[in-house]
Amino acid sequence: MYQTQRKSRKLAWMKHALESRSASALGLILVVVMGFLGFAQAASTLPISIGILVIVIYEFQKRLDQGVPLLQLTALIAVLQWLFGPALNYSTTLEFGRYAMYVPEDQYFRFAIPATAFYVALMLATGASVKQANLLQMVDRKHFITIGILLNLAALGADFMAPRVGGSLAFLMHLISQLRYVGAIYFLFSRHHLRLIFVAASCVQLVSGSVGSGMFHDLILWLAILFCFWFAQRKWSVPMKLFFLTVSFLGLFTIQVVKQEYRQEKRKGHNPSLVNLMVEYMTPGGNAWESDTLSLVVTRLNQGWIISAVMKHVPDHEPFAEGETIKDAVMTSIVPRMLWANKKTAGGRENFRRFTGLQIANTTSMGISPLGEAYANFGETGGILFMVFFGTLFSLTYYGTLRYTLKHPTFLFWIPLIFYQAIKAETELLVIINQLTKGAVVAFSCHFLIQQVFRTKLRMPVSPQPSANFQSGQNR
């Protein structure tokens, strides 16, 4: 009898930790309606883009203090880069050079608005959001510091081995090197009085590598993920959420405006200070609001110039791929290189050159994005339908992973290792699927091994309803 009641309480508590839809019904309906308006060209594209962006931001902030809003973050980046950035490009008089849009505004948005809107709507409708505090309140955390240290040691070992191996083993070493960030999450939830110092130590290589190379994508992405885990440890008011979002936006804006000059200084052999450059650009009389700087910011935000180049080049100069790149992405992710010597490599250069007709250096990585691949394979209508399918498949995969965390709560810390490449709107399908499959293998395998050595006990609540302390945001 006692075991039955205990199991019932456990199931009820875990069910309370999962929200089965990632957006409000009204928000989803509005996004779909705007998608149809864009397809019919029944309203101006800039207001439609802003409308979809506002809805996604609202859904994002609403779940920001529940847990990592991965689907909402993915939707937000997609709308910013596929709709809002292109709308700014079309509607301003700034000079963009080769980064200008390659097709007329109505042609681009007749495809991009419905494809993006339906992708976002289906992804949020079929996905789920986890309530982090509910899920983790039962977890015994006494081994978290030890686990975090071991994961950081494994990452250091992978860093040492990466230059000494090649092929698929090199990518495996890359994945294992990312375990330092999983370790940082264990540290964050350890309740140790030095946990923030441990977290910072886990990110030293990330910060030094980004500052040294002038490449900030991974730094921004992983710090954003860690911030979301930290932020969801308590409830926040809407004004505080908006404050943090505004500060984050200004920080990202400043990095975007200074990083080109920062890289130039690095190439000259100088040792520039990133912080000093950011202050100089943003203070009165700085360069942040000059037209050249604003053009650069819009260009960084706008993935649409590449998608529009695809639309101009295909099918006039390159026939539709008819699913070829998607098949290659799937096969590349599951077939080892030792069995397929000529399989595709990540970086996006091959598809970029093929489907845009533009040339880039062999050292440049530039993808045409899932939206660009959708058009390159299937054209306008088929591309829209593919984005619906892709958004649904992606969200169901995420939903299945969250369901697994209901039985294994600490697997929540490993989810970013699987999905972090899929968050970025510019990433090609080959990279996304490769990360999803191989990241899942590493995440599930490593988590299983850790659970065998450090079995995580679940301390059952007295009742399935959240306690008063829990509701007030304590003990998270």
XYZ file of C-alpha atoms in Angstrom:
476
model
C 0.000 0.000 0.000
C 2.802 2.401 0.973
C 4.739 1.631 -2.217
C 1.646 2.303 -4.337
C 1.054 5.663 -2.631
C 4.721 6.602 -2.982
C 4.688 5.778 -6.684
C 1.485 7.754 -7.144
C 3.007 10.803 -5.422
C 6.123 10.523 -7.556
C 4.169 10.360 -10.813
C 1.936 13.271 -9.816
C 4.914 15.415 -8.845
C 6.794 14.690 -12.045
C 3.727 15.324 -14.193
C 3.496 18.748 -12.580
C 7.060 19.434 -13.782
C 6.166 19.227 -17.485
C 4.125 21.761 -19.407
C 2.768 19.996 -22.461
C 2.610 23.064 -24.685
C 5.340 25.655 -25.178
C 3.122 28.645 -25.982
C -0.366 29.945 -25.268
C -3.165 28.973 -27.653
C -3.817 32.641 -28.488
C -0.167 33.251 -29.287
C -0.041 30.227 -31.589
C -3.205 31.309 -33.416
C -1.847 34.822 -33.953
C 1.444 33.499 -35.330
C -0.416 31.241 -37.795
C -2.691 34.092 -38.889
C 0.335 36.311 -39.502
C 1.898 33.508 -41.504
C -1.124 33.426 -43.823
C -1.104 37.244 -44.076
C 2.530 37.106 -45.150
C 1.860 34.390 -47.712
C -1.025 36.391 -49.187
C 0.997 39.633 -48.973
C -2.080 41.130 -47.280
C -0.111 43.379 -44.906
C 3.247 45.147 -44.741
C 6.100 42.809 -43.987
C 7.789 44.871 -41.253
C 4.678 45.020 -38.993
C 4.079 41.283 -39.509
C 7.705 40.509 -38.633
C 7.540 42.707 -35.541
C 4.201 41.143 -34.539
C 5.590 37.600 -34.676
C 8.725 38.754 -32.841
C 6.698 40.343 -30.018
C 4.654 37.149 -29.519
C 7.759 34.967 -29.411
C 9.496 37.330 -26.962
C 6.401 37.226 -24.735
C 6.325 33.414 -24.742
C 10.088 33.337 -24.132
C 10.020 35.633 -21.099
C 6.978 33.853 -19.674
C 8.987 30.629 -19.326
C 12.384 32.163 -18.656
C 12.139 31.543 -14.901
C 10.710 28.021 -15.309
C 13.764 26.431 -16.922
C 15.787 26.639 -20.118
C 13.193 27.815 -22.699
C 14.992 25.986 -25.496
C 12.145 25.885 -28.018
C 11.225 29.499 -27.350
C 14.879 30.532 -27.711
C 15.144 28.630 -30.985
C 11.986 30.343 -32.235
C 13.243 33.759 -31.121
C 16.565 33.439 -32.948
C 14.800 32.179 -36.093
C 12.368 35.104 -36.160
C 15.161 37.612 -35.531
C 17.408 36.265 -38.281
C 14.896 35.134 -40.910
C 12.245 37.879 -40.561
C 13.209 40.883 -38.450
C 16.777 41.227 -39.781
C 15.669 41.004 -43.444
C 12.822 43.471 -42.769
C 15.368 45.984 -41.429
C 17.562 45.369 -44.463
C 14.710 46.114 -46.860
C 13.289 49.084 -44.932
C 16.458 51.109 -44.241
C 18.720 53.151 -46.508
C 21.887 51.701 -44.980
C 24.501 50.263 -47.351
C 25.021 46.505 -47.162
C 27.147 45.664 -50.236
C 27.222 41.926 -50.937
C 25.106 41.404 -47.802
C 22.070 43.094 -49.335
C 18.942 41.114 -50.188
C 19.146 39.428 -53.600
C 15.436 39.178 -54.475
C 12.522 41.647 -54.221
C 10.915 42.086 -50.798
C 7.562 40.547 -51.748
C 9.238 37.453 -53.208
C 11.375 36.866 -50.125
C 8.646 37.342 -47.539
C 6.017 35.392 -49.484
C 8.188 32.400 -48.644
C 9.954 33.428 -45.429
C 6.990 34.653 -43.380
C 4.734 31.588 -43.710
C 7.683 29.171 -43.528
C 9.017 30.778 -40.348
C 5.586 31.381 -38.765
C 4.360 27.822 -39.333
C 7.731 26.404 -38.225
C 7.522 28.384 -34.980
C 3.824 27.613 -34.388
C 4.149 23.853 -34.889
C 7.367 23.695 -32.875
C 5.794 25.457 -29.899
C 2.447 23.671 -30.218
C 3.848 20.132 -30.211
C 6.768 20.745 -27.866
C 6.975 21.034 -24.103
C 8.568 23.138 -21.389
C 10.018 21.803 -18.180
C 9.481 23.385 -14.774
C 12.996 23.092 -13.463
C 12.326 23.669 -9.768
C 9.566 21.044 -9.619
C 11.773 18.497 -11.324
C 14.907 19.020 -9.235
C 13.475 19.606 -5.778
C 13.492 15.857 -5.042
C 17.113 15.297 -6.134
C 19.864 14.509 -3.634
C 22.789 16.762 -4.671
C 25.616 15.537 -2.444
C 27.696 14.184 -5.374
C 27.226 17.161 -7.710
C 30.626 18.752 -6.980
C 32.436 15.454 -7.570
C 30.526 14.856 -10.810
C 31.301 18.376 -12.015
C 35.035 17.920 -11.338
C 35.109 14.580 -13.191
C 33.322 16.079 -16.209
C 35.823 18.948 -16.324
C 38.711 16.488 -16.174
C 37.165 14.503 -19.041
C 36.855 17.751 -21.048
C 40.529 18.577 -20.434
C 41.486 15.093 -21.602
C 39.432 15.570 -24.773
C 41.145 18.924 -25.400
C 44.501 17.149 -25.188
C 43.456 14.329 -27.528
C 41.571 16.396 -30.149
C 44.662 17.539 -32.160
C 46.044 13.995 -32.093
C 43.103 12.210 -33.697
C 41.114 12.745 -36.879
C 37.790 11.997 -38.554
C 34.878 10.948 -36.380
C 37.129 10.680 -33.316
C 37.896 14.389 -33.585
C 34.192 15.227 -33.395
C 33.803 12.820 -30.476
C 36.604 14.662 -28.673
C 34.828 17.934 -29.421
C 31.624 16.608 -27.860
C 33.459 15.327 -24.789
C 35.182 18.698 -24.427
C 31.701 20.237 -24.059
C 31.195 18.222 -20.872
C 32.817 21.088 -18.949
C 29.577 23.034 -19.432
C 27.491 20.123 -18.176
C 29.873 20.075 -15.226
C 29.238 23.793 -14.738
C 25.507 23.076 -14.449
C 26.162 20.380 -11.819
C 28.254 22.929 -9.913
C 25.495 25.523 -10.216
C 22.939 23.236 -8.552
C 25.280 21.739 -5.946
C 24.346 24.305 -3.253
C 28.048 24.433 -2.383
C 29.066 27.849 -1.031
C 31.795 28.090 -3.720
C 29.600 26.874 -6.555
C 29.833 30.103 -8.595
C 33.623 29.961 -8.476
C 33.495 26.382 -9.763
C 31.133 27.490 -12.543
C 33.502 30.299 -13.522
C 36.438 27.876 -13.554
C 34.524 25.612 -15.948
C 34.119 28.537 -18.353
C 37.732 29.806 -18.297
C 38.664 27.953 -21.494
C 35.490 29.173 -23.208
C 36.169 32.817 -22.342
C 39.899 32.725 -23.113
C 39.326 30.894 -26.403
C 36.664 33.369 -27.540
C 38.699 36.427 -26.534
C 41.806 34.985 -28.155
C 40.124 34.146 -31.475
C 37.570 36.953 -31.629
C 34.835 34.371 -32.254
C 32.008 34.800 -29.748
C 29.251 32.444 -30.951
C 29.961 29.625 -28.507
C 30.648 32.056 -25.668
C 27.299 33.787 -26.113
C 25.392 30.544 -26.573
C 26.775 28.643 -23.576
C 26.642 31.653 -21.253
C 23.014 32.170 -22.300
C 22.218 28.530 -21.473
C 23.975 28.726 -18.101
C 22.180 31.998 -17.381
C 18.806 30.352 -18.081
C 19.578 27.530 -15.624
C 20.628 30.081 -12.979
C 17.695 32.404 -13.666
C 15.115 29.654 -13.172
C 16.204 28.986 -9.602
C 13.631 31.529 -8.395
C 10.553 33.362 -9.626
C 11.060 36.817 -11.125
C 8.673 39.670 -11.778
C 7.960 40.696 -15.358
C 9.826 44.030 -14.958
C 12.927 42.158 -13.765
C 12.696 39.751 -16.687
C 12.463 42.679 -19.098
C 15.408 44.342 -17.366
C 17.598 41.269 -17.818
C 16.481 40.881 -21.436
C 17.260 44.547 -22.153
C 20.720 44.291 -20.585
C 21.368 41.089 -22.556
C 20.275 42.777 -25.789
C 22.570 45.755 -25.190
C 25.454 43.411 -24.416
C 24.904 41.404 -27.598
C 24.502 44.603 -29.630
C 27.778 45.973 -28.273
C 29.705 42.771 -28.994
C 28.363 42.778 -32.552
C 29.474 46.370 -33.200
C 32.997 45.968 -31.810
C 34.013 42.456 -32.796
C 35.130 43.361 -36.326
C 37.533 46.024 -35.042
C 38.591 43.663 -32.266
C 39.487 40.961 -34.789
C 41.379 43.452 -36.960
C 43.448 44.531 -33.978
C 44.193 40.891 -33.152
C 45.346 40.222 -36.723
C 47.764 43.173 -36.480
C 49.364 41.519 -33.487
C 47.934 43.969 -30.974
C 46.349 43.003 -27.680
C 43.055 44.954 -27.623
C 40.754 45.048 -24.609
C 37.265 43.868 -25.526
C 35.741 45.686 -22.555
C 37.488 48.972 -23.395
C 36.319 48.751 -27.006
C 32.744 48.131 -25.875
C 32.841 51.158 -23.555
C 34.387 53.380 -26.249
C 31.715 52.435 -28.798
C 28.756 52.892 -26.455
C 29.736 56.129 -24.702
C 28.499 59.476 -26.133
C 30.495 60.300 -29.234
C 31.351 56.627 -29.823
C 30.933 54.726 -33.078
C 27.966 52.579 -32.093
C 25.354 54.649 -33.906
C 27.268 55.480 -37.088
C 25.689 54.212 -40.293
C 28.561 51.834 -41.076
C 28.294 50.286 -37.630
C 24.511 49.943 -37.838
C 24.867 48.324 -41.270
C 27.242 45.794 -39.735
C 24.807 45.048 -36.880
C 21.886 44.509 -39.270
C 24.099 42.272 -41.408
C 25.037 40.164 -38.367
C 21.366 39.878 -37.462
C 20.187 39.140 -40.993
C 20.452 35.553 -42.192
C 17.978 36.433 -44.936
C 20.605 37.768 -47.328
C 21.930 34.202 -47.729
C 18.427 32.760 -48.081
C 17.574 35.416 -50.694
C 20.757 34.525 -52.590
C 19.545 30.911 -52.636
C 16.166 32.052 -53.951
C 17.851 34.010 -56.747
C 20.218 31.189 -57.736
C 17.800 28.230 -57.469
C 16.387 26.970 -59.800
C 17.600 29.402 -62.496
C 21.253 28.364 -62.190
C 21.085 25.318 -59.924
C 18.185 22.827 -59.952
C 16.211 22.042 -56.812
C 18.024 19.401 -54.758
C 14.753 17.529 -54.105
C 15.777 16.259 -50.686
C 19.402 15.446 -51.512
C 20.974 17.613 -48.785
C 18.526 16.269 -46.190
C 19.331 12.655 -47.096
C 23.048 13.460 -46.959
C 22.623 15.089 -43.540
C 20.840 12.041 -42.137
C 23.297 9.537 -43.637
C 26.325 11.573 -42.549
C 25.065 11.599 -38.964
C 24.692 7.807 -38.721
C 27.408 6.363 -41.015
C 30.996 6.454 -39.634
C 33.631 8.119 -41.831
C 35.616 4.863 -41.931
C 32.712 3.362 -43.898
C 32.112 6.453 -46.062
C 35.388 8.139 -46.912
C 33.783 10.879 -49.044
C 30.923 11.793 -46.762
C 29.995 15.444 -46.292
C 31.910 17.638 -43.859
C 30.506 20.344 -41.621
C 31.142 24.018 -42.291
C 28.491 24.774 -44.909
C 30.920 25.892 -47.636
C 29.851 23.285 -50.184
C 26.131 24.004 -49.948
C 26.732 27.747 -49.723
C 28.698 27.861 -52.968
C 26.381 25.444 -54.729
C 23.061 27.070 -53.878
C 23.976 30.773 -53.704
C 26.509 30.962 -56.534
C 28.686 33.108 -54.232
C 32.278 32.325 -53.326
C 33.753 32.194 -49.831
C 37.219 31.315 -48.557
C 38.031 27.730 -47.659
C 38.578 28.849 -44.071
C 35.109 30.422 -43.802
C 32.186 28.500 -42.316
C 28.847 29.786 -43.551
C 25.627 27.745 -43.709
C 22.498 28.505 -45.702
C 20.288 27.657 -42.674
C 17.369 25.195 -42.498
C 15.132 27.783 -44.188
C 17.602 28.168 -47.052
C 17.911 24.395 -47.399
C 14.133 24.048 -47.408
C 13.901 26.334 -50.438
C 16.977 24.837 -52.136
C 15.433 21.369 -51.943
C 11.719 21.951 -52.503
C 11.042 25.510 -53.653
C 8.487 27.873 -52.150
C 5.463 25.702 -51.321
C 7.455 22.544 -50.656
C 9.888 24.530 -48.527
C 7.063 25.849 -46.351
C 5.739 22.319 -45.845
C 9.216 21.052 -45.008
C 9.630 23.729 -42.316
C 6.328 22.595 -40.773
C 7.638 19.018 -40.730
C 11.051 20.053 -39.411
C 9.604 22.181 -36.600
C 7.282 19.378 -35.531
C 10.014 16.718 -35.620
C 12.420 18.908 -33.686
C 9.872 19.702 -30.966
C 8.785 16.065 -30.615
C 12.413 15.051 -30.206
C 12.795 17.637 -27.469
C 9.524 16.559 -25.868
C 10.722 12.954 -25.773
C 13.947 14.050 -24.093
C 12.002 15.979 -21.454
C 9.827 12.940 -20.814
C 13.010 10.994 -20.117
C 14.041 13.587 -17.526
C 10.869 12.842 -15.553
C 12.414 9.489 -14.611
C 16.004 10.775 -14.565
C 15.827 14.419 -13.387
C 19.566 15.160 -13.608
C 19.483 14.426 -17.331
C 18.086 17.954 -17.577
C 21.684 19.156 -17.251
C 22.691 17.159 -20.352
C 19.990 18.411 -22.708
C 22.027 21.416 -23.981
C 24.748 19.022 -25.163
C 22.201 17.506 -27.553
C 20.381 20.600 -28.790
C 22.757 23.554 -28.616
C 23.599 23.524 -32.348
C 19.913 23.373 -33.300
C 19.238 26.635 -31.465
C 21.231 28.672 -33.997
C 19.218 29.757 -37.033
C 22.210 29.869 -39.376
C 23.284 26.254 -38.822
C 22.854 23.870 -41.731
C 20.871 20.643 -41.353
C 23.981 18.461 -41.546
C 25.392 20.091 -38.407
C 22.045 20.039 -36.596
C 21.290 16.363 -37.233
C 24.896 15.338 -36.595
C 24.819 17.124 -33.232
C 21.399 15.722 -32.308
C 22.370 12.109 -32.978
C 25.956 12.023 -31.733
C 25.304 14.483 -28.932
C 22.480 12.208 -27.759
C 24.758 9.159 -27.795
C 27.384 10.958 -25.687
C 24.815 12.511 -23.333
C 22.836 9.327 -22.644
C 25.971 7.160 -22.346
C 27.835 9.493 -19.996
C 24.759 10.143 -17.881
C 24.131 6.387 -17.579
C 27.720 5.778 -16.439
C 27.528 8.574 -13.890
C 24.241 7.238 -12.557
C 25.820 3.825 -12.069
C 28.651 5.290 -9.997
C 26.786 8.109 -8.264
C 23.207 6.963 -7.941
C 20.967 9.985 -7.545
C 18.392 9.431 -4.843
C 14.995 11.069 -5.112
C 13.670 12.408 -1.831
C 9.929 12.100 -2.225
C 7.681 14.971 -1.168
C 4.982 14.358 1.413
C 2.270 15.369 -1.053
C 2.206 15.797 -4.836
C 1.410 19.498 -4.553
C 4.246 22.049 -4.378
C 5.119 23.207 -0.907
C 4.671 26.786 0.278
C 8.432 27.289 0.134
C 8.508 25.980 -3.403
C 5.696 28.277 -4.504
C 7.494 31.288 -3.111
C 10.563 30.480 -5.178
C 12.726 29.054 -2.373
C 14.718 25.812 -2.235
C 15.155 25.711 -6.004
